[in-house]
């Protein structure tokens, strides 16, 4: 790590620090035999508590697959993933709100399925809607909200699904998984939501594993950018991009862009 | 712009406030605007007037055809004769008996169909073997006119209510089950995945995600199931007539035919139509509309 300015912080965090996610040579293949598609191969990736990691890669390189493995929606074919966080909150590319529920109803849904009593559910949903700046819009239906607002409801719902507050997850570090959550939004909305996400990250202190194919977005948001190669997906390189600004940020974007291009064009040759 | 009131707002940097107002502006611009609708009276008039006009026109044409005497009186009755026929049923109170006999049979038949069709539909949608085995059979039964079962039902059960219910069931169960299956099949696959990510177990996923998501398709199936059970019932009543069975609308129609009374036959057809359409309009349409409206899926009516 190249953290030289904040040496104080890195010394505390060295060695024994909690890592919500640890990959151990994780591989994932779809299908069997000759026709098997190897999506991920020998991936080693750790996310530290409270860290914001951006996973960068070309389309089809296995980013979604990797996130699904962490979320427990799919199982690795080799290696293993050590998860020491509470249940991860997952935000998908589409908001995928339940159309029969109001915004507040959607946020309450994971709490309802966990058997949280009604009054507590209400309070928690109101608090989370407030966090994503949608207070007062709880009784709107998904179709009455804009794309950006829907994605914020999805974020609030995902945060409600973590087991942070209930017995099993209490005391464990929390983890937020996001799969290109802003890629379907227009540029201005995306810009605003990136700012909102950074604010929420600082407010909640959760670790975030954020998937994107947009280098600029990765550098703006992340503390660390992890580049994944394509077919099979492997970790190619990592950059520490914490607290960059101005020229430093532009340089990092250029450098990562060049590397990404190199990874992509290597496929043309093969 | 209103001045910030709380001290918390003033603490924020100008940058933050700017970003905040951009977000607020985006939210305001992006929120879909519900177009203002006309007054209630106007909407009702706009909805009710066209069908009434159509009916008036139809009766007018009928009256003209009758007056022109294209067909003999025993083939095309006068509108007045048919309406006096119905009026007679109303004044004698016989209409209540006719409605009661038929409608309560249809409702009971529909309810039993529902009890059979829901587990059947769930099984077909969720269990591959059942889907492969029974799925095509149930779809096929849907296109078999249930009136074809009347002779068999009479031979098996005799001329009684059980025969009638058997026919109604074979008409309604396939439609309801198929509606449920297609409703479940049309649930976007992302929703169960989201449910799983939100911590839904197997039962929780069915109860909180799958069933509500399948509701619009299921309601379509229910509506069709009702139409089929009403149709089957009328077919059964028309064929299986016996004094023991009581007089429903189908038997009334049958009597009209036996008496060669064309105005009675017309009155019977009209009443069957009114009940079928009435239940659809009074029960299923509002149910479907409220479900669709809540999901932003309203269609023009
Ligand atoms: N369920 C699946 N069955 C077969 N192949 C799959 C499946 N899911 C993903 N893949 C393949 O795995 C690779 C990675 O996919 P994905 O993780 O969706 O990429 P990304 O999210 O980076 O665009 C792709 O080549 C894709 O075709
Ligand atoms: Mg993807």
Coordinates of C-alpha atoms and ligand atoms in Angstrom, one line a residue:
Chain A
X1 CA 0.0 0.0 0.0
X2 CA 1.3 3.5 -0.8
X3 CA -0.3 5.2 2.2
X4 CA 2.4 7.4 3.4
X5 CA 0.6 10.5 4.5
X6 CA -1.7 8.8 7.0
X7 CA 0.9 6.5 8.5
X8 CA -0.8 6.7 11.8
X9 CA -3.9 5.0 10.4
X10 CA -2.1 2.3 8.5
X11 CA 0.0 1.1 11.5
X12 CA -3.2 0.5 13.5
X13 CA -4.8 -1.4 10.7
X14 CA -1.9 -3.7 9.8
X15 CA -1.8 -7.4 10.5
X16 CA -4.7 -8.5 12.6
X17 CA -7.4 -6.2 11.2
X18 CA -10.9 -7.6 10.5
X19 CA -11.6 -8.3 6.9
X20 CA -15.3 -8.7 6.1
X21 CA -14.4 -10.5 2.9
X22 CA -11.4 -12.8 2.2
X23 CA -11.1 -14.7 -1.1
X24 CA -8.9 -17.9 -1.1
X25 CA -8.0 -18.8 -4.7
X26 CA -11.6 -18.6 -5.7
X27 CA -12.6 -20.0 -9.1
X28 CA -16.0 -20.2 -10.8
X29 CA -16.9 -22.1 -14.0
X30 CA -20.3 -22.4 -15.6
X31 CA -21.1 -25.7 -17.3
X32 CA -19.1 -28.8 -17.4
X33 CA -16.4 -30.4 -19.5
X34 CA -15.3 -28.9 -22.8
X35 CA -18.1 -26.3 -22.9
X36 CA -17.4 -24.9 -19.4
X37 CA -17.0 -21.2 -19.3
X38 CA -14.4 -20.2 -16.7
X39 CA -15.6 -16.9 -15.3
X40 CA -13.2 -16.5 -12.4
X41 CA -9.9 -18.1 -11.8
X42 CA -7.7 -18.1 -8.7
X43 CA -9.0 -14.8 -7.5
X44 CA -7.5 -13.4 -4.3
X45 CA -9.2 -10.4 -2.9
X46 CA -9.6 -8.9 0.6
X47 CA -11.8 -6.1 1.7
X48 CA -11.0 -4.4 5.0
X49 CA -13.6 -3.2 7.4
X50 CA -14.9 0.2 6.3
X51 CA -13.0 0.1 3.1
X52 CA -14.4 1.3 -0.3
X53 CA -13.1 -1.1 -3.0
X54 CA -14.0 -0.6 -6.6
X55 CA -13.9 -3.7 -8.8
X56 CA -13.1 -2.7 -12.4
X57 CA -13.3 -4.8 -15.5
X58 CA -14.6 -5.0 -19.1
X59 CA -18.0 -6.3 -19.7
X60 CA -18.3 -10.0 -19.2
X61 CA -15.2 -10.4 -17.2
X62 CA -17.0 -11.9 -14.2
X63 CA -17.7 -8.9 -12.0
X64 CA -21.3 -9.9 -11.4
X65 CA -20.3 -13.5 -10.9
X66 CA -17.8 -12.4 -8.2
X67 CA -20.4 -10.3 -6.4
X68 CA -23.0 -13.1 -6.5
X69 CA -20.4 -15.4 -4.9
X70 CA -19.9 -12.9 -2.1
X71 CA -23.6 -12.4 -1.7
X72 CA -24.2 -16.1 -1.4
X73 CA -26.4 -16.2 -4.5
X74 CA -24.0 -18.6 -6.1
X75 CA -21.3 -21.1 -5.0
X76 CA -17.6 -21.1 -6.1
X77 CA -16.4 -24.1 -8.0
X78 CA -13.0 -24.0 -6.4
X79 CA -11.4 -22.1 -3.5
X80 CA -13.5 -20.5 -0.8
X81 CA -14.7 -17.2 0.4
X82 CA -14.4 -16.3 4.0
X83 CA -17.2 -13.9 5.0
X84 CA -16.9 -12.4 8.5
X85 CA -19.4 -9.6 8.0
X86 CA -23.1 -9.5 8.9
X87 CA -25.3 -10.4 5.9
X88 CA -24.1 -8.3 3.0
X89 CA -26.5 -5.7 1.6
X90 CA -26.8 -6.1 -2.2
X91 CA -27.7 -3.4 -4.7
X92 CA -28.2 -4.7 -8.2
X93 CA -27.9 -2.9 -11.5
X94 CA -31.6 -2.4 -11.7
X95 CA -33.5 -1.2 -8.6
X96 CA -35.8 -4.3 -8.9
X97 CA -38.2 -2.8 -6.4
X98 CA -41.4 -4.9 -5.7
X99 CA -44.0 -3.0 -7.8
X100 CA -46.8 -4.0 -5.4
X101 CA -45.2 -2.3 -2.4
X102 CA -44.6 1.4 -1.6
X103 CA -41.1 2.8 -1.2
X104 CA -41.4 2.3 2.5
X105 CA -42.9 -1.2 2.0
X106 CA -39.9 -2.1 -0.1
X107 CA -37.5 -1.0 2.6
X108 CA -39.5 -2.8 5.3
X109 CA -39.7 -6.0 3.2
X110 CA -36.4 -7.6 4.5
X111 CA -37.3 -6.6 8.0
X112 CA -40.8 -8.2 7.6
X113 CA -39.2 -11.4 6.3
X114 CA -36.9 -11.4 9.3
X115 CA -39.9 -11.1 11.6
X116 CA -39.2 -7.6 13.0
X117 CA -42.3 -6.2 14.7
X118 CA -44.3 -3.6 12.9
X119 CA -43.4 -0.5 14.9
X120 CA -39.7 -1.2 14.8
X121 CA -39.9 -1.9 11.1
X122 CA -41.6 1.4 10.5
X123 CA -39.0 3.4 12.4
X124 CA -36.1 1.6 10.7
X125 CA -37.6 2.2 7.3
X126 CA -38.2 5.9 8.0
X127 CA -34.6 6.2 9.3
X128 CA -33.2 4.6 6.2
X129 CA -35.3 6.6 3.8
X130 CA -34.1 9.7 5.6
X131 CA -30.5 8.4 5.1
X132 CA -31.0 8.3 1.3
X133 CA -32.8 11.6 1.4
X134 CA -36.2 10.3 0.5
X135 CA -38.0 11.2 3.8
X136 CA -41.6 11.8 3.1
X137 CA -41.7 9.8 -0.1
X138 CA -42.3 6.5 1.7
X139 CA -45.8 6.0 0.5
X140 CA -45.0 6.6 -3.2
X141 CA -45.1 3.5 -5.5
X142 CA -42.0 2.6 -7.4
X143 CA -43.6 3.7 -10.7
X144 CA -44.1 7.1 -9.3
X145 CA -40.4 7.6 -8.6
X146 CA -37.6 8.5 -11.0
X147 CA -34.8 6.1 -11.8
X148 CA -32.4 7.8 -9.4
X149 CA -34.9 7.7 -6.6
X150 CA -35.7 4.1 -7.2
X151 CA -32.0 3.2 -7.0
X152 CA -31.9 5.1 -3.7
X153 CA -34.9 3.1 -2.4
X154 CA -33.0 0.0 -3.5
X155 CA -30.0 1.1 -1.5
X156 CA -32.1 1.8 1.6
X157 CA -33.8 -1.6 1.2
X158 CA -30.4 -3.3 0.9
X159 CA -29.2 -1.6 4.0
X160 CA -32.3 -2.8 5.8
X161 CA -31.4 -6.4 4.9
X162 CA -28.2 -6.5 6.8
X163 CA -28.3 -8.3 10.0
X164 CA -26.5 -5.5 11.8
X165 CA -29.3 -4.8 14.2
X166 CA -30.6 -8.3 14.8
X167 CA -28.9 -10.9 16.8
X168 CA -26.9 -12.9 14.3
X169 CA -25.0 -10.0 12.8
X170 CA -24.5 -7.6 15.7
X171 CA -21.0 -6.6 16.3
X172 CA -19.7 -7.9 12.9
X173 CA -18.5 -5.4 10.3
X174 CA -21.1 -4.5 7.7
X175 CA -20.6 -4.9 4.0
X176 CA -22.4 -3.4 1.0
X177 CA -22.2 -5.0 -2.4
X178 CA -23.1 -2.9 -5.4
X179 CA -23.2 -4.1 -9.0
X180 CA -23.0 -1.2 -11.5
X181 CA -25.8 0.5 -9.6
X182 CA -25.6 3.8 -11.4
X183 CA -24.8 2.6 -15.0
X184 CA -28.4 2.9 -16.1
X185 CA -28.8 6.5 -15.0
X186 CA -28.1 9.7 -16.8
X187 CA -24.9 11.5 -16.2
X188 CA -26.2 14.2 -13.9
X189 CA -28.1 11.8 -11.7
X190 CA -25.1 9.4 -11.6
X191 CA -22.9 12.3 -10.5
X192 CA -25.3 13.3 -7.7
X193 CA -25.8 9.7 -6.6
X194 CA -22.0 9.1 -6.4
X195 CA -21.8 12.0 -4.0
X196 CA -24.7 10.6 -2.0
X197 CA -23.1 7.2 -1.8
X198 CA -19.8 8.7 -0.5
X199 CA -21.8 10.6 2.1
X200 CA -23.7 7.4 3.2
X201 CA -20.4 5.5 3.3
X202 CA -18.9 8.0 5.6
X203 CA -22.0 8.1 7.7
X204 CA -22.4 4.4 8.1
X205 CA -18.8 3.2 8.0
X206 CA -19.7 0.2 6.1
X207 CA -17.3 -1.6 3.8
X208 CA -18.3 -1.3 0.1
X209 CA -17.4 -3.6 -2.8
X210 CA -18.5 -1.6 -5.8
X211 CA -18.5 -3.1 -9.3
X212 CA -18.2 -0.8 -12.3
X213 CA -16.8 -0.7 -15.8
X214 CA -16.3 3.1 -15.6
X215 CA -12.7 4.0 -14.7
X216 CA -13.6 7.6 -13.7
X217 CA -16.3 6.3 -11.4
X218 CA -14.0 3.8 -9.8
X219 CA -11.3 6.4 -9.1
X220 CA -13.7 9.0 -7.8
X221 CA -15.4 6.6 -5.4
X222 CA -12.9 4.0 -4.3
X223 CA -10.0 4.0 -1.9
X224 CA -8.7 1.0 -3.8
X225 CA -9.3 0.0 -7.4
X226 CA -9.0 -3.6 -8.4
X227 CA -8.7 -4.5 -12.1
X228 CA -10.0 -7.8 -13.2
X229 CA -8.9 -9.5 -16.5
X230 CA -11.4 -11.1 -18.8
X231 CA -12.0 -14.8 -19.5
X232 CA -10.9 -16.0 -17.1
X233 CA -11.3 -13.2 -14.6
X234 CA -8.2 -12.7 -12.5
X235 CA -7.0 -9.8 -10.4
X236 CA -4.5 -8.0 -12.7
X237 CA -3.5 -5.0 -10.7
X238 CA -4.6 -2.8 -7.8
X239 CA -4.2 0.9 -7.3
X240 CA -4.5 2.9 -4.1
X241 CA -6.6 5.9 -5.1
X242 CA -7.6 7.2 -1.7
X243 CA -7.8 11.0 -1.3
X244 CA -6.6 11.8 -4.8
X245 CA -7.7 15.1 -6.2
X246 CA -7.1 17.3 -9.3
X247 CA -4.1 16.2 -11.2
X248 CA -3.5 13.1 -9.2
X249 CA -7.0 11.9 -9.9
X250 CA -6.6 12.5 -13.7
X251 CA -3.2 10.7 -13.7
X252 CA -4.7 7.7 -11.9
X253 CA -7.6 7.6 -14.4
X254 CA -5.2 7.7 -17.3
X255 CA -3.0 5.1 -15.9
X256 CA -5.8 2.7 -15.1
X257 CA -7.5 3.4 -18.4
X258 CA -4.3 2.4 -20.2
X259 CA -4.0 -0.8 -18.3
X260 CA -7.7 -1.6 -18.9
X261 CA -7.1 -1.1 -22.6
X262 CA -4.1 -3.3 -22.5
X263 CA -6.1 -6.1 -20.9
X264 CA -8.9 -5.8 -23.4
X265 CA -6.7 -5.6 -26.5
X266 CA -4.8 -8.7 -25.3
X267 CA -8.0 -10.6 -26.2
X268 CA -7.9 -9.4 -29.8
X269 CA -4.5 -11.0 -30.2
X270 CA -5.4 -14.3 -28.6
Chain B
X1 CA -34.8 30.2 -2.5
X2 CA -35.8 29.8 1.1
X3 CA -33.2 30.5 3.7
X4 CA -31.8 27.5 5.5
X5 CA -33.4 27.4 8.9
X6 CA -31.6 24.9 11.0
X7 CA -28.1 25.4 12.1
X8 CA -27.2 22.0 10.7
X9 CA -27.8 23.3 7.2
X10 CA -25.5 26.3 7.8
X11 CA -22.7 24.0 9.0
X12 CA -22.6 22.3 5.6
X13 CA -20.1 23.6 3.1
X14 CA -21.4 25.6 0.1
X15 CA -20.4 22.7 -2.1
X16 CA -22.6 20.3 -0.2
X17 CA -25.5 22.7 -0.3
X18 CA -25.1 23.1 -4.0
X19 CA -25.0 19.3 -4.6
X20 CA -28.1 19.0 -2.3
X21 CA -30.1 21.5 -4.3
X22 CA -29.1 19.8 -7.6
X23 CA -30.3 16.5 -6.1
X24 CA -33.5 18.1 -4.9
X25 CA -34.0 19.8 -8.3
X26 CA -33.5 16.4 -10.1
X27 CA -36.0 14.7 -7.8
X28 CA -38.5 17.4 -8.5
X29 CA -38.0 17.3 -12.3
X30 CA -37.9 13.5 -12.4
X31 CA -40.9 12.7 -10.4
X32 CA -43.7 11.7 -12.8
X33 CA -46.5 14.1 -12.7
X34 CA -50.0 12.6 -12.4
X35 CA -52.1 14.4 -15.0
X36 CA -55.1 16.1 -13.4
X37 CA -58.2 14.2 -14.2
X38 CA -61.6 15.9 -14.9
X39 CA -64.3 16.0 -12.3
X40 CA -65.8 12.7 -11.1
X41 CA -69.1 13.4 -12.8
X42 CA -67.4 14.0 -16.1
X43 CA -65.3 10.8 -15.8
X44 CA -68.4 8.7 -15.0
X45 CA -70.4 10.3 -17.9
X46 CA -67.5 9.7 -20.2
X47 CA -67.3 6.0 -19.2
X48 CA -71.0 5.2 -19.0
X49 CA -72.3 7.1 -22.0
X50 CA -70.6 5.2 -24.9
X51 CA -71.9 1.7 -23.9
X52 CA -75.4 3.1 -23.3
X53 CA -75.4 4.8 -26.7
X54 CA -74.2 1.5 -28.2
X55 CA -77.1 -0.4 -26.5
X56 CA -79.7 2.2 -27.6
X57 CA -78.4 1.9 -31.2
X58 CA -78.6 -1.9 -31.1
X59 CA -82.2 -1.9 -29.8
X60 CA -83.1 0.7 -32.4
X61 CA -81.8 -1.5 -35.2
X62 CA -83.6 -4.5 -33.7
X63 CA -86.8 -2.5 -33.6
X64 CA -86.4 -1.4 -37.2
X65 CA -85.7 -4.9 -38.4
X66 CA -88.7 -6.2 -36.5
X67 CA -90.9 -3.4 -37.9
X68 CA -89.7 -4.2 -41.4
X69 CA -90.8 -7.8 -40.8
X70 CA -87.8 -9.3 -42.4
X71 CA -88.4 -12.4 -40.4
X72 CA -91.6 -13.9 -39.1
X73 CA -92.6 -12.9 -35.6
X74 CA -91.8 -16.4 -34.2
X75 CA -88.2 -15.9 -35.3
X76 CA -87.5 -12.3 -34.3
X77 CA -89.6 -11.0 -31.4
X78 CA -90.4 -7.4 -30.8
X79 CA -88.2 -5.6 -28.3
X80 CA -91.3 -4.7 -26.4
X81 CA -92.4 -8.4 -26.1
X82 CA -89.0 -9.4 -24.7
X83 CA -88.9 -6.6 -22.2
X84 CA -92.4 -7.4 -21.0
X85 CA -91.4 -11.0 -20.6
X86 CA -88.5 -9.8 -18.4
X87 CA -90.8 -7.4 -16.5
X88 CA -93.2 -10.2 -15.8
X89 CA -90.3 -12.2 -14.3
X90 CA -89.5 -9.2 -12.1
X91 CA -93.1 -8.5 -10.9
X92 CA -93.7 -12.1 -10.1
X93 CA -90.4 -12.3 -8.3
X94 CA -89.5 -15.3 -10.4
X95 CA -86.3 -13.6 -11.5
X96 CA -84.9 -13.8 -8.0
X97 CA -85.4 -17.6 -8.1
X98 CA -83.8 -17.9 -11.5
X99 CA -80.8 -15.7 -10.5
X100 CA -80.4 -17.5 -7.2
X101 CA -80.4 -21.0 -8.6
X102 CA -77.9 -20.2 -11.3
X103 CA -75.6 -17.7 -9.5
X104 CA -75.2 -19.7 -6.3
X105 CA -74.3 -22.7 -8.4
X106 CA -71.8 -20.7 -10.3
X107 CA -70.3 -19.2 -7.2
X108 CA -70.0 -22.6 -5.4
X109 CA -68.6 -24.2 -8.5
X110 CA -66.1 -21.4 -8.9
X111 CA -65.1 -21.6 -5.2
X112 CA -64.5 -25.4 -5.4
X113 CA -62.5 -24.8 -8.7
X114 CA -60.4 -22.3 -6.9
X115 CA -59.6 -24.8 -4.1
X116 CA -58.5 -27.4 -6.6
X117 CA -56.8 -25.1 -9.1
X118 CA -54.5 -23.2 -6.8
X119 CA -52.6 -26.2 -5.4
X120 CA -52.6 -27.7 -8.9
X121 CA -51.2 -24.5 -10.4
X122 CA -48.5 -24.2 -7.7
X123 CA -47.5 -27.8 -8.2
X124 CA -47.3 -27.4 -12.0
X125 CA -45.3 -24.1 -11.8
X126 CA -42.8 -25.4 -9.1
X127 CA -42.3 -29.1 -9.8
X128 CA -40.7 -29.9 -13.1
X129 CA -42.0 -33.5 -13.2
X130 CA -45.6 -32.3 -12.6
X131 CA -45.2 -29.6 -15.2
X132 CA -44.0 -32.0 -17.8
X133 CA -46.6 -34.6 -16.9
X134 CA -49.8 -32.7 -16.2
X135 CA -49.0 -29.2 -17.7
X136 CA -50.0 -30.1 -21.3
X137 CA -53.0 -32.0 -20.1
X138 CA -54.3 -29.0 -18.2
X139 CA -53.7 -26.7 -21.1
X140 CA -55.4 -29.1 -23.4
X141 CA -58.4 -29.4 -21.1
X142 CA -58.7 -25.6 -21.3
X143 CA -59.5 -25.8 -25.0
X144 CA -61.9 -28.8 -24.6
X145 CA -65.5 -27.3 -24.4
X146 CA -66.6 -28.5 -21.0
X147 CA -70.1 -29.1 -22.4
X148 CA -68.6 -32.2 -23.9
X149 CA -68.6 -33.6 -20.4
X150 CA -72.3 -33.3 -19.9
X151 CA -73.3 -36.7 -21.2
X152 CA -70.7 -38.4 -19.2
X153 CA -71.5 -36.5 -16.1
X154 CA -75.2 -37.4 -16.4
X155 CA -74.4 -41.1 -16.9
X156 CA -72.0 -41.1 -13.9
X157 CA -74.0 -38.9 -11.4
X158 CA -77.5 -38.8 -12.8
X159 CA -79.5 -35.7 -13.3
X160 CA -78.5 -33.8 -10.2
X161 CA -76.3 -31.0 -8.9
X162 CA -73.2 -33.2 -8.8
X163 CA -73.3 -33.6 -12.5
X164 CA -73.6 -29.9 -13.0
X165 CA -70.7 -29.1 -10.6
X166 CA -68.6 -31.7 -12.4
X167 CA -69.0 -29.8 -15.7
X168 CA -68.4 -26.4 -14.1
X169 CA -65.2 -27.7 -12.5
X170 CA -63.8 -29.1 -15.7
X171 CA -64.5 -25.7 -17.3
X172 CA -63.0 -23.5 -14.6
X173 CA -60.1 -25.4 -13.0
X174 CA -57.9 -25.5 -16.1
X175 CA -58.2 -21.8 -16.7
X176 CA -57.5 -20.8 -13.1
X177 CA -54.6 -23.2 -12.8
X178 CA -53.1 -22.0 -16.1
X179 CA -53.6 -18.4 -15.1
X180 CA -51.6 -19.0 -11.9
X181 CA -48.9 -20.9 -13.8
X182 CA -48.5 -18.2 -16.4
X183 CA -48.6 -15.6 -13.6
X184 CA -45.7 -17.4 -11.8
X185 CA -43.8 -17.9 -15.0
X186 CA -43.9 -14.2 -15.8
X187 CA -42.4 -13.1 -12.6
X188 CA -39.1 -11.4 -13.6
X189 CA -36.3 -13.7 -12.4
X190 CA -34.5 -10.8 -10.8
X191 CA -37.3 -10.6 -8.1
X192 CA -36.7 -14.0 -6.5
X193 CA -32.9 -13.3 -6.6
X194 CA -33.4 -10.0 -4.9
X195 CA -35.6 -11.7 -2.4
X196 CA -32.8 -14.2 -1.6
X197 CA -30.3 -11.4 -1.3
X198 CA -32.7 -9.7 1.2
X199 CA -32.7 -12.9 3.3
X200 CA -35.9 -14.7 2.1
X201 CA -36.0 -18.4 2.9
X202 CA -37.8 -20.8 0.6
X203 CA -41.3 -20.2 2.2
X204 CA -40.7 -16.5 2.7
X205 CA -39.7 -16.2 -0.9
X206 CA -43.0 -17.8 -2.0
X207 CA -45.1 -15.8 0.4
X208 CA -43.5 -12.4 0.1
X209 CA -42.2 -12.4 -3.4
X210 CA -43.5 -15.0 -5.8
X211 CA -47.2 -14.9 -4.9
X212 CA -47.7 -11.2 -4.9
X213 CA -45.6 -10.9 -8.1
X214 CA -47.8 -13.5 -9.8
X215 CA -51.0 -11.8 -8.7
X216 CA -51.9 -9.9 -12.0
X217 CA -51.6 -13.1 -14.1
X218 CA -53.5 -15.0 -11.5
X219 CA -56.3 -12.4 -11.5
X220 CA -56.5 -12.8 -15.3
X221 CA -56.9 -16.5 -14.8
X222 CA -59.6 -16.0 -12.2
X223 CA -61.5 -13.8 -14.6
X224 CA -61.3 -16.3 -17.3
X225 CA -62.1 -19.1 -14.8
X226 CA -65.3 -17.2 -13.9
X227 CA -66.3 -16.8 -17.5
X228 CA -65.7 -20.6 -18.1
X229 CA -67.6 -21.6 -15.1
X230 CA -70.6 -19.5 -16.0
X231 CA -70.5 -20.8 -19.6
X232 CA -70.2 -24.4 -18.5
X233 CA -73.0 -23.9 -16.0
X234 CA -75.4 -22.5 -18.6
X235 CA -74.5 -25.4 -21.0
X236 CA -75.1 -27.9 -18.2
X237 CA -78.4 -26.3 -17.1
X238 CA -79.6 -26.1 -20.7
X239 CA -79.0 -29.8 -21.3
X240 CA -79.6 -31.3 -17.9
X241 CA -83.1 -30.2 -17.2
X242 CA -85.2 -31.9 -14.6
X243 CA -87.8 -30.8 -12.1
X244 CA -85.5 -31.9 -9.2
X245 CA -82.8 -29.5 -10.3
X246 CA -84.8 -26.3 -9.7
X247 CA -85.2 -23.7 -12.4
X248 CA -82.1 -21.7 -13.3
X249 CA -81.5 -19.4 -16.2
X250 CA -80.4 -22.4 -18.4
X251 CA -83.6 -24.3 -17.7
X252 CA -85.6 -21.1 -18.3
X253 CA -84.0 -20.9 -21.7
X254 CA -84.7 -24.5 -22.3
X255 CA -88.4 -24.1 -21.4
X256 CA -88.6 -21.2 -23.8
X257 CA -87.4 -23.4 -26.6
X258 CA -89.8 -26.2 -25.7
X259 CA -92.7 -23.7 -25.7
X260 CA -91.5 -22.3 -29.0
X261 CA -91.7 -18.9 -27.3
X262 CA -89.0 -16.8 -29.0
X263 CA -89.5 -13.8 -26.7
X264 CA -88.8 -16.0 -23.7
X265 CA -85.7 -17.4 -25.4
X266 CA -84.5 -13.9 -26.1
X267 CA -85.2 -12.8 -22.5
X268 CA -83.2 -15.9 -21.2
X269 CA -80.2 -15.0 -23.4
X270 CA -80.3 -11.4 -22.3
X271 CA -80.5 -12.4 -18.6
X272 CA -77.6 -14.8 -18.9
X273 CA -75.5 -12.1 -20.6
X274 CA -76.4 -9.6 -17.9
X275 CA -75.3 -11.8 -15.1
X276 CA -72.1 -12.9 -16.8
X277 CA -71.1 -9.3 -17.7
X278 CA -72.4 -7.9 -14.4
X279 CA -70.3 -10.1 -12.2
X280 CA -67.2 -9.4 -14.4
X281 CA -67.9 -5.6 -14.1
X282 CA -68.8 -5.6 -10.4
X283 CA -66.3 -8.0 -9.1
X284 CA -63.4 -8.8 -11.3
X285 CA -62.9 -5.5 -13.2
X286 CA -62.5 -3.4 -10.0
X287 CA -60.3 -6.0 -8.4
X288 CA -58.0 -6.2 -11.4
X289 CA -58.0 -2.4 -11.9
X290 CA -57.0 -1.7 -8.3
X291 CA -54.2 -4.3 -8.5
X292 CA -52.9 -2.9 -11.8
X293 CA -53.2 0.7 -10.7
X294 CA -51.2 0.1 -7.6
X295 CA -48.4 -1.3 -9.7
X296 CA -48.6 1.5 -12.3
X297 CA -49.9 -0.9 -14.9
X298 CA -53.2 0.8 -15.7
X299 CA -54.6 0.3 -19.1
X300 CA -57.0 2.6 -20.9
X301 CA -60.6 1.5 -20.1
Ligands
LIG1 N1 -25.4 -18.5 -15.4 C1 -24.4 -18.5 -16.3 N2 -24.2 -19.5 -17.1 C2 -23.2 -19.5 -18.0 N3 -22.4 -18.6 -18.2 C3 -22.5 -17.5 -17.4 C4 -23.5 -17.4 -16.4 N4 -23.4 -16.2 -15.7 C5 -22.3 -15.6 -16.3 N5 -21.7 -16.4 -17.3 C6 -20.5 -16.0 -18.1 O1 -19.5 -15.7 -17.2 C7 -18.8 -14.5 -17.7 C8 -18.9 -13.4 -16.7 O2 -20.2 -12.9 -16.6 P1 -20.6 -11.7 -15.6 O3 -20.1 -12.0 -14.2 O4 -22.0 -11.4 -15.8 O5 -19.7 -10.5 -16.2 P2 -19.8 -8.9 -15.9 O6 -20.7 -8.7 -14.8 O7 -18.4 -8.6 -15.6 O8 -20.2 -8.2 -17.1 C9 -19.5 -14.2 -19.0 O9 -18.6 -14.7 -20.0 C10 -20.8 -14.9 -19.0 O10 -21.2 -15.2 -20.3
LIG2 MG1 -22.5 -7.5 -14.7

